[in-house]
Short mmCIF file of C-alpha atoms in Angstrom, two decimals:
data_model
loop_
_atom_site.label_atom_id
_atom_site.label_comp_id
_atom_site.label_asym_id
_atom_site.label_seq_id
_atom_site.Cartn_x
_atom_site.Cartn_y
_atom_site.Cartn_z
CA UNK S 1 -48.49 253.38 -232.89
CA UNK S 2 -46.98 254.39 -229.61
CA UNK S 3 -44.56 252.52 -227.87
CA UNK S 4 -41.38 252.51 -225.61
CA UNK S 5 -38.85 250.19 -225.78
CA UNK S 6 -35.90 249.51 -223.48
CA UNK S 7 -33.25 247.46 -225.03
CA UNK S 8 -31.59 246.28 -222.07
CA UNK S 9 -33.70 243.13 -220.00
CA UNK S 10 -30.86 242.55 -217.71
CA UNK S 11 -27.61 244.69 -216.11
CA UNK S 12 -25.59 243.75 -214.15
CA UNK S 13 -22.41 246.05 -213.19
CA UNK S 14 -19.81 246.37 -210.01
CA UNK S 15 -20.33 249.04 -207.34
CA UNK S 16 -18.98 252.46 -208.78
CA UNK S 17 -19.40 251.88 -212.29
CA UNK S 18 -21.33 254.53 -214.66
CA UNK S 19 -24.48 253.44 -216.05
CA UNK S 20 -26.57 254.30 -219.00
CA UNK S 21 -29.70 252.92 -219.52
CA UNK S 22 -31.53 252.91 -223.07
CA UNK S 23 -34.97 254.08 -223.78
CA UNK S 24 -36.45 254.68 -227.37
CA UNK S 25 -40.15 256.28 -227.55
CA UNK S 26 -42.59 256.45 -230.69
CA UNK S 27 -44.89 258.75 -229.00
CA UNK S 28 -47.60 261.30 -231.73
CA UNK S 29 -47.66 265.06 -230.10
CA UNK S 30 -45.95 266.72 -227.65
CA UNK S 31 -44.43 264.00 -225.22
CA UNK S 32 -44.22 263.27 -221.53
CA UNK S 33 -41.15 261.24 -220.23
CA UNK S 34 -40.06 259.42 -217.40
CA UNK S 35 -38.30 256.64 -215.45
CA UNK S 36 -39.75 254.62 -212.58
CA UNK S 37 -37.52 252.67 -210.27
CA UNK S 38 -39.34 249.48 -208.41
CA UNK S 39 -37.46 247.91 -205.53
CA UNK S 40 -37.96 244.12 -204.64
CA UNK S 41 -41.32 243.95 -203.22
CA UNK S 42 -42.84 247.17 -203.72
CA UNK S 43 -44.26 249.25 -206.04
CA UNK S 44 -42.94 251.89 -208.90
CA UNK S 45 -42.05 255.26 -208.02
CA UNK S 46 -41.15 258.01 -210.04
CA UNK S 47 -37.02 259.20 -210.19
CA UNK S 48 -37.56 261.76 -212.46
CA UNK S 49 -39.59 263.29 -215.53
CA UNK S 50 -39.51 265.41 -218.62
CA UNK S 51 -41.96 267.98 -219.73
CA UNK S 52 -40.68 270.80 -221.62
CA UNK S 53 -37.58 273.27 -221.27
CA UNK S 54 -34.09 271.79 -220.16
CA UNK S 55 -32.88 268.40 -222.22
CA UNK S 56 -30.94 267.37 -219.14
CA UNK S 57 -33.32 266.26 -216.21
CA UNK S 58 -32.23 265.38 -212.83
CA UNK S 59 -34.09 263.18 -210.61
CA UNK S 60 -33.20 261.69 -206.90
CA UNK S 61 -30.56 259.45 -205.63
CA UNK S 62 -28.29 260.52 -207.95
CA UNK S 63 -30.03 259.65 -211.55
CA UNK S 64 -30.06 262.11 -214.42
CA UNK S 65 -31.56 261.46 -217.91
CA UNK S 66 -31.01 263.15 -221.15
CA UNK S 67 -33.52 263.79 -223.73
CA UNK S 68 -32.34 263.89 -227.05
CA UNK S 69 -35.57 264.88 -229.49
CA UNK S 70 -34.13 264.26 -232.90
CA UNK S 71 -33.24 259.95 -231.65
CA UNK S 72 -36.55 259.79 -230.42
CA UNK S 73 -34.23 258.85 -226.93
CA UNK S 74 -34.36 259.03 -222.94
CA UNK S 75 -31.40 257.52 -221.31
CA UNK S 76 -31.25 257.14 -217.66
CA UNK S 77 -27.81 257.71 -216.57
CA UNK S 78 -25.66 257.36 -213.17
CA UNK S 79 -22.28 258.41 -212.91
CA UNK S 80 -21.61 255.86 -210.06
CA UNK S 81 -23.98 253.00 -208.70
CA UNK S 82 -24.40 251.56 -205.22
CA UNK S 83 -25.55 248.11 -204.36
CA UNK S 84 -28.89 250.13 -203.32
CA UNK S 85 -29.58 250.23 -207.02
CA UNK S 86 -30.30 247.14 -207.53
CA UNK S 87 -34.22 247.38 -208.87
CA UNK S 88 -36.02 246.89 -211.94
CA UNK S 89 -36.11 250.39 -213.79
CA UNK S 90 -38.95 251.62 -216.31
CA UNK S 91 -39.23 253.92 -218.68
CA UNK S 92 -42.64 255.86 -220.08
CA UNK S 93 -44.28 258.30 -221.84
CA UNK S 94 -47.41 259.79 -221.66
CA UNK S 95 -49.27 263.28 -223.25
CA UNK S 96 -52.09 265.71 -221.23
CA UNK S 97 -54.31 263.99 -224.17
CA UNK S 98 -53.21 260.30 -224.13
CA UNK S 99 -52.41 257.39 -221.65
CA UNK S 100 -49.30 256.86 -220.29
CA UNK S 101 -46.61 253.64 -221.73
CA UNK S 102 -44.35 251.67 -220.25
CA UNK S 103 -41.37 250.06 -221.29
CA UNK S 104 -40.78 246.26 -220.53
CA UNK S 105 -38.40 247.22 -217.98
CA UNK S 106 -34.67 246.84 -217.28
CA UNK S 107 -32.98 244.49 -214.33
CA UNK S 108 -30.51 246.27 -213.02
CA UNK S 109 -28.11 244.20 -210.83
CA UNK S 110 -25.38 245.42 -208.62
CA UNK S 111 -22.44 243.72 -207.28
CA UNK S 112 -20.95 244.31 -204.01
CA UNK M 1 -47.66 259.71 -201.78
CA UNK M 2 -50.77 260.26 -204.11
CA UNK M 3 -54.02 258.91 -202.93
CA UNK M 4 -54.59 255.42 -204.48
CA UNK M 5 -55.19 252.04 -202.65
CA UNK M 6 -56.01 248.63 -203.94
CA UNK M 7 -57.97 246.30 -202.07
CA UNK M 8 -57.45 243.56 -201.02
CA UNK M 9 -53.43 243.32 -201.04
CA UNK M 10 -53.18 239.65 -200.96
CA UNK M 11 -55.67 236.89 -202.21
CA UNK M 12 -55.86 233.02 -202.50
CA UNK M 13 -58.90 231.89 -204.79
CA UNK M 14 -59.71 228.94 -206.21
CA UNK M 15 -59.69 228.02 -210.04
CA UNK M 16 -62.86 228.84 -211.02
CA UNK M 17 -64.04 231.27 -209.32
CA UNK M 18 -64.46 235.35 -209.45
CA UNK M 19 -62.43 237.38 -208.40
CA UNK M 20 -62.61 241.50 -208.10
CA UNK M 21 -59.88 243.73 -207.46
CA UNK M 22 -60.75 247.28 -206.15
CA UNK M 23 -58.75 250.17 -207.09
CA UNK M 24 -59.60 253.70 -205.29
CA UNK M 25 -58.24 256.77 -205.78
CA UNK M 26 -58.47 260.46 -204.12
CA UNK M 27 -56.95 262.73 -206.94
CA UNK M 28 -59.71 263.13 -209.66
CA UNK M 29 -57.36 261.47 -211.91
CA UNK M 30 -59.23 261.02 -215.31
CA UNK M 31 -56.79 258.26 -216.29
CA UNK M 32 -56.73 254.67 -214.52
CA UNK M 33 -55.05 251.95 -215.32
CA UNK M 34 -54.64 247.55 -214.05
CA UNK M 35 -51.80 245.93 -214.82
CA UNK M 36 -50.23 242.73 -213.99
CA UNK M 37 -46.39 242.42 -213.38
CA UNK M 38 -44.82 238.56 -213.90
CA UNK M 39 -41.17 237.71 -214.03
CA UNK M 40 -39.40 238.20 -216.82
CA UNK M 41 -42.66 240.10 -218.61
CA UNK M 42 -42.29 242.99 -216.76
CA UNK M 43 -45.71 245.77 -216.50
CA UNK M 44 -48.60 243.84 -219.03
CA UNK M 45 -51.27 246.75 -219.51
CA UNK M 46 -54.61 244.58 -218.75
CA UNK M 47 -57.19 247.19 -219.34
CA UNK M 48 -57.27 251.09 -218.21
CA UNK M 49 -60.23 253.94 -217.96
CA UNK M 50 -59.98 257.10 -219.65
CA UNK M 51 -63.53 258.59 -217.69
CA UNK M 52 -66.59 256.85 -216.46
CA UNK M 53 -67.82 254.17 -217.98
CA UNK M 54 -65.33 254.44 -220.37
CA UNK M 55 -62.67 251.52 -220.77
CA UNK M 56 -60.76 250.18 -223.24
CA UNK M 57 -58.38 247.06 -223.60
CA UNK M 58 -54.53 246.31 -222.98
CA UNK M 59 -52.59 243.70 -224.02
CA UNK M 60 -53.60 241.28 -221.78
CA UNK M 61 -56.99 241.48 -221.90
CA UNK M 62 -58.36 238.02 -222.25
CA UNK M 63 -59.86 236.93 -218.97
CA UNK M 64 -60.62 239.85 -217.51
CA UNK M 65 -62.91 242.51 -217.09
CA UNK M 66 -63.69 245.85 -215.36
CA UNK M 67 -65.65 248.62 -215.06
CA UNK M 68 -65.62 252.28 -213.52
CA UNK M 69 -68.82 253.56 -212.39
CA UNK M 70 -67.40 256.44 -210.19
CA UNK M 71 -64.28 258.58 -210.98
CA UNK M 72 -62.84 257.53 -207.80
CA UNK M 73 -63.32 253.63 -208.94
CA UNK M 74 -61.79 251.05 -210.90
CA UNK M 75 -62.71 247.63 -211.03
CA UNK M 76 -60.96 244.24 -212.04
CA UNK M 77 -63.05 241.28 -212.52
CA UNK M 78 -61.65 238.07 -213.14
CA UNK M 79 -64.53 236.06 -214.29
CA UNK M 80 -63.12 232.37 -213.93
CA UNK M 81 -59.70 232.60 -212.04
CA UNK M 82 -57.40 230.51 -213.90
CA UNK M 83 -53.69 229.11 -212.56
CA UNK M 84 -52.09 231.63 -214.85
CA UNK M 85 -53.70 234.56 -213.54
CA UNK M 86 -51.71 234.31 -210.78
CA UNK M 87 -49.97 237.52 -210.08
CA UNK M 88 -48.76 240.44 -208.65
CA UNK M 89 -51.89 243.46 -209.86
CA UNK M 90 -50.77 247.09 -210.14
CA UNK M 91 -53.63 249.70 -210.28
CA UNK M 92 -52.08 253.48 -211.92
CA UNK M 93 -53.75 256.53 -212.14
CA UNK M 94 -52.90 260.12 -214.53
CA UNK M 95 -53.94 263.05 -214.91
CA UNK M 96 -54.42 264.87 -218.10
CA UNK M 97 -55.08 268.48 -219.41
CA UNK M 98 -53.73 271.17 -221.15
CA UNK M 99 -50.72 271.26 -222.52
CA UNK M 100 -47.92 271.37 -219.51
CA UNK M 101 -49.74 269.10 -217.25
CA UNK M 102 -48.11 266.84 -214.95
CA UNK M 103 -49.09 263.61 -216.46
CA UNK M 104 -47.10 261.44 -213.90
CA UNK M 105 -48.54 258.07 -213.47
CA UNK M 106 -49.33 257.15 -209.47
CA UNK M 107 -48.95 253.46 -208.56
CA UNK M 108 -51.02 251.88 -206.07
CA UNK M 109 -48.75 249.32 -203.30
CA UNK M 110 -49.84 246.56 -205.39
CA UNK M 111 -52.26 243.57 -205.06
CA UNK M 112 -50.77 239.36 -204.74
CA UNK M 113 -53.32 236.74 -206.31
CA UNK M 114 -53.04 232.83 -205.84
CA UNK M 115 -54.81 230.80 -208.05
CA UNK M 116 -54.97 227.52 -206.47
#
């Protein structure tokens, strides 16, 4: 069956830190991937995406994410956060043939 | 930003009644999709529309209906409104194709229902 799964509900972290978040995919065919950031109040936008070519993807603000075929993975990393991270971050996948899935979504809380 | 509104964006109802929930889109997306977002629960898939008149369920199904007579259309029917309907509704919309197609999903701002 497909799924996505985030293991992290909740992170909270200091200004400056490095952060790595965890997404695991069970996905048939050739797979789509990507991580939406939604702000307090609105809706989710897109930060960056994986089709095909490069394992190392960079999206705005900063984000990068790595995929990594053989663990199934697609971990959104940040060398450095700001306070204007705080959001609730999802990952999904999707095919041309297939709907898209989302993760359950990871809190990510930043301290001043 | 891609071409999807929902309508309306915020609603009070009363238990009970129907409600409908509009989502239009402007892309000739094949893919649509409703779901609800609740704290702590994160994005619950409701129902979604892979072409016209054709729909299948989420995982949070129960309660709910909808039905796409148009590609630009989707439509969320809550039959009785209960208390615990009461939510914030996201309508999505993808595209697919051959292989290398940009499959992004398109959110629309987002619709607020009271059930009083």
């Amino acid at each position: 069956a497909q799924s996505v799964s985030q293991h992290n509900h909740h992170v909270i972290l200091s200004e400056a830190a490095s952060l790595e978040l965890g997404c695991n995919y069970s996905y048939g065919g050739t797979v789509n991937l990507f991580w939406y950031v939604q702000y307090p109040g609105q809706h989710l936008q897109l930060l960056l995406k994986y089709f095909s070519g490069d394992p190392l993807v960079k999206g705005i603000k900063g984000f990068e994410a790595e995929f990594i075929k053989s663990k199934f993975s697609f971990n959104l990393r940040k060398p450095s956060v700001q306070w204007s991270d705080t959001a609730e971050y999802f990952c999904a996948a999707g095919s041309s043939a297939s709907k898209i899935i989302f993760g359950s979504g990871t809190r990510l809380s930043i301290r001043p | 930003d891609a071409g999807i509104t929902q309508s309306p964006r915020h609603k009070v109802t009363e238990t009970g009644t129907p409600v409908t929930l509009r989502c239009h889109q402007t892309e000739n997306h094949r893919y649509m999709y409703w779901y609800r977002q609740d704290p702590g629960h994160g994005l619950r898939l409701i129902h979604y529309s892979y072409g016209v008149k054709d729909t299948d369920k989420g995982e949070v199904s129960d309660g709910y209906s909808v039905s796409r007579s148009k590609t630009e259309d989707f439509l969320l029917t809550l039959e009785s409104a209960t208390s615990s309907q009461t939510s914030v509704y996201f309508c999505a919309i993808s595209a697919s194709g051959g292989p290398g197609s940009n499959t992004e999903a398109f959110f629309g701002q987002g619709t607020r229902l009271t059930v009083v």
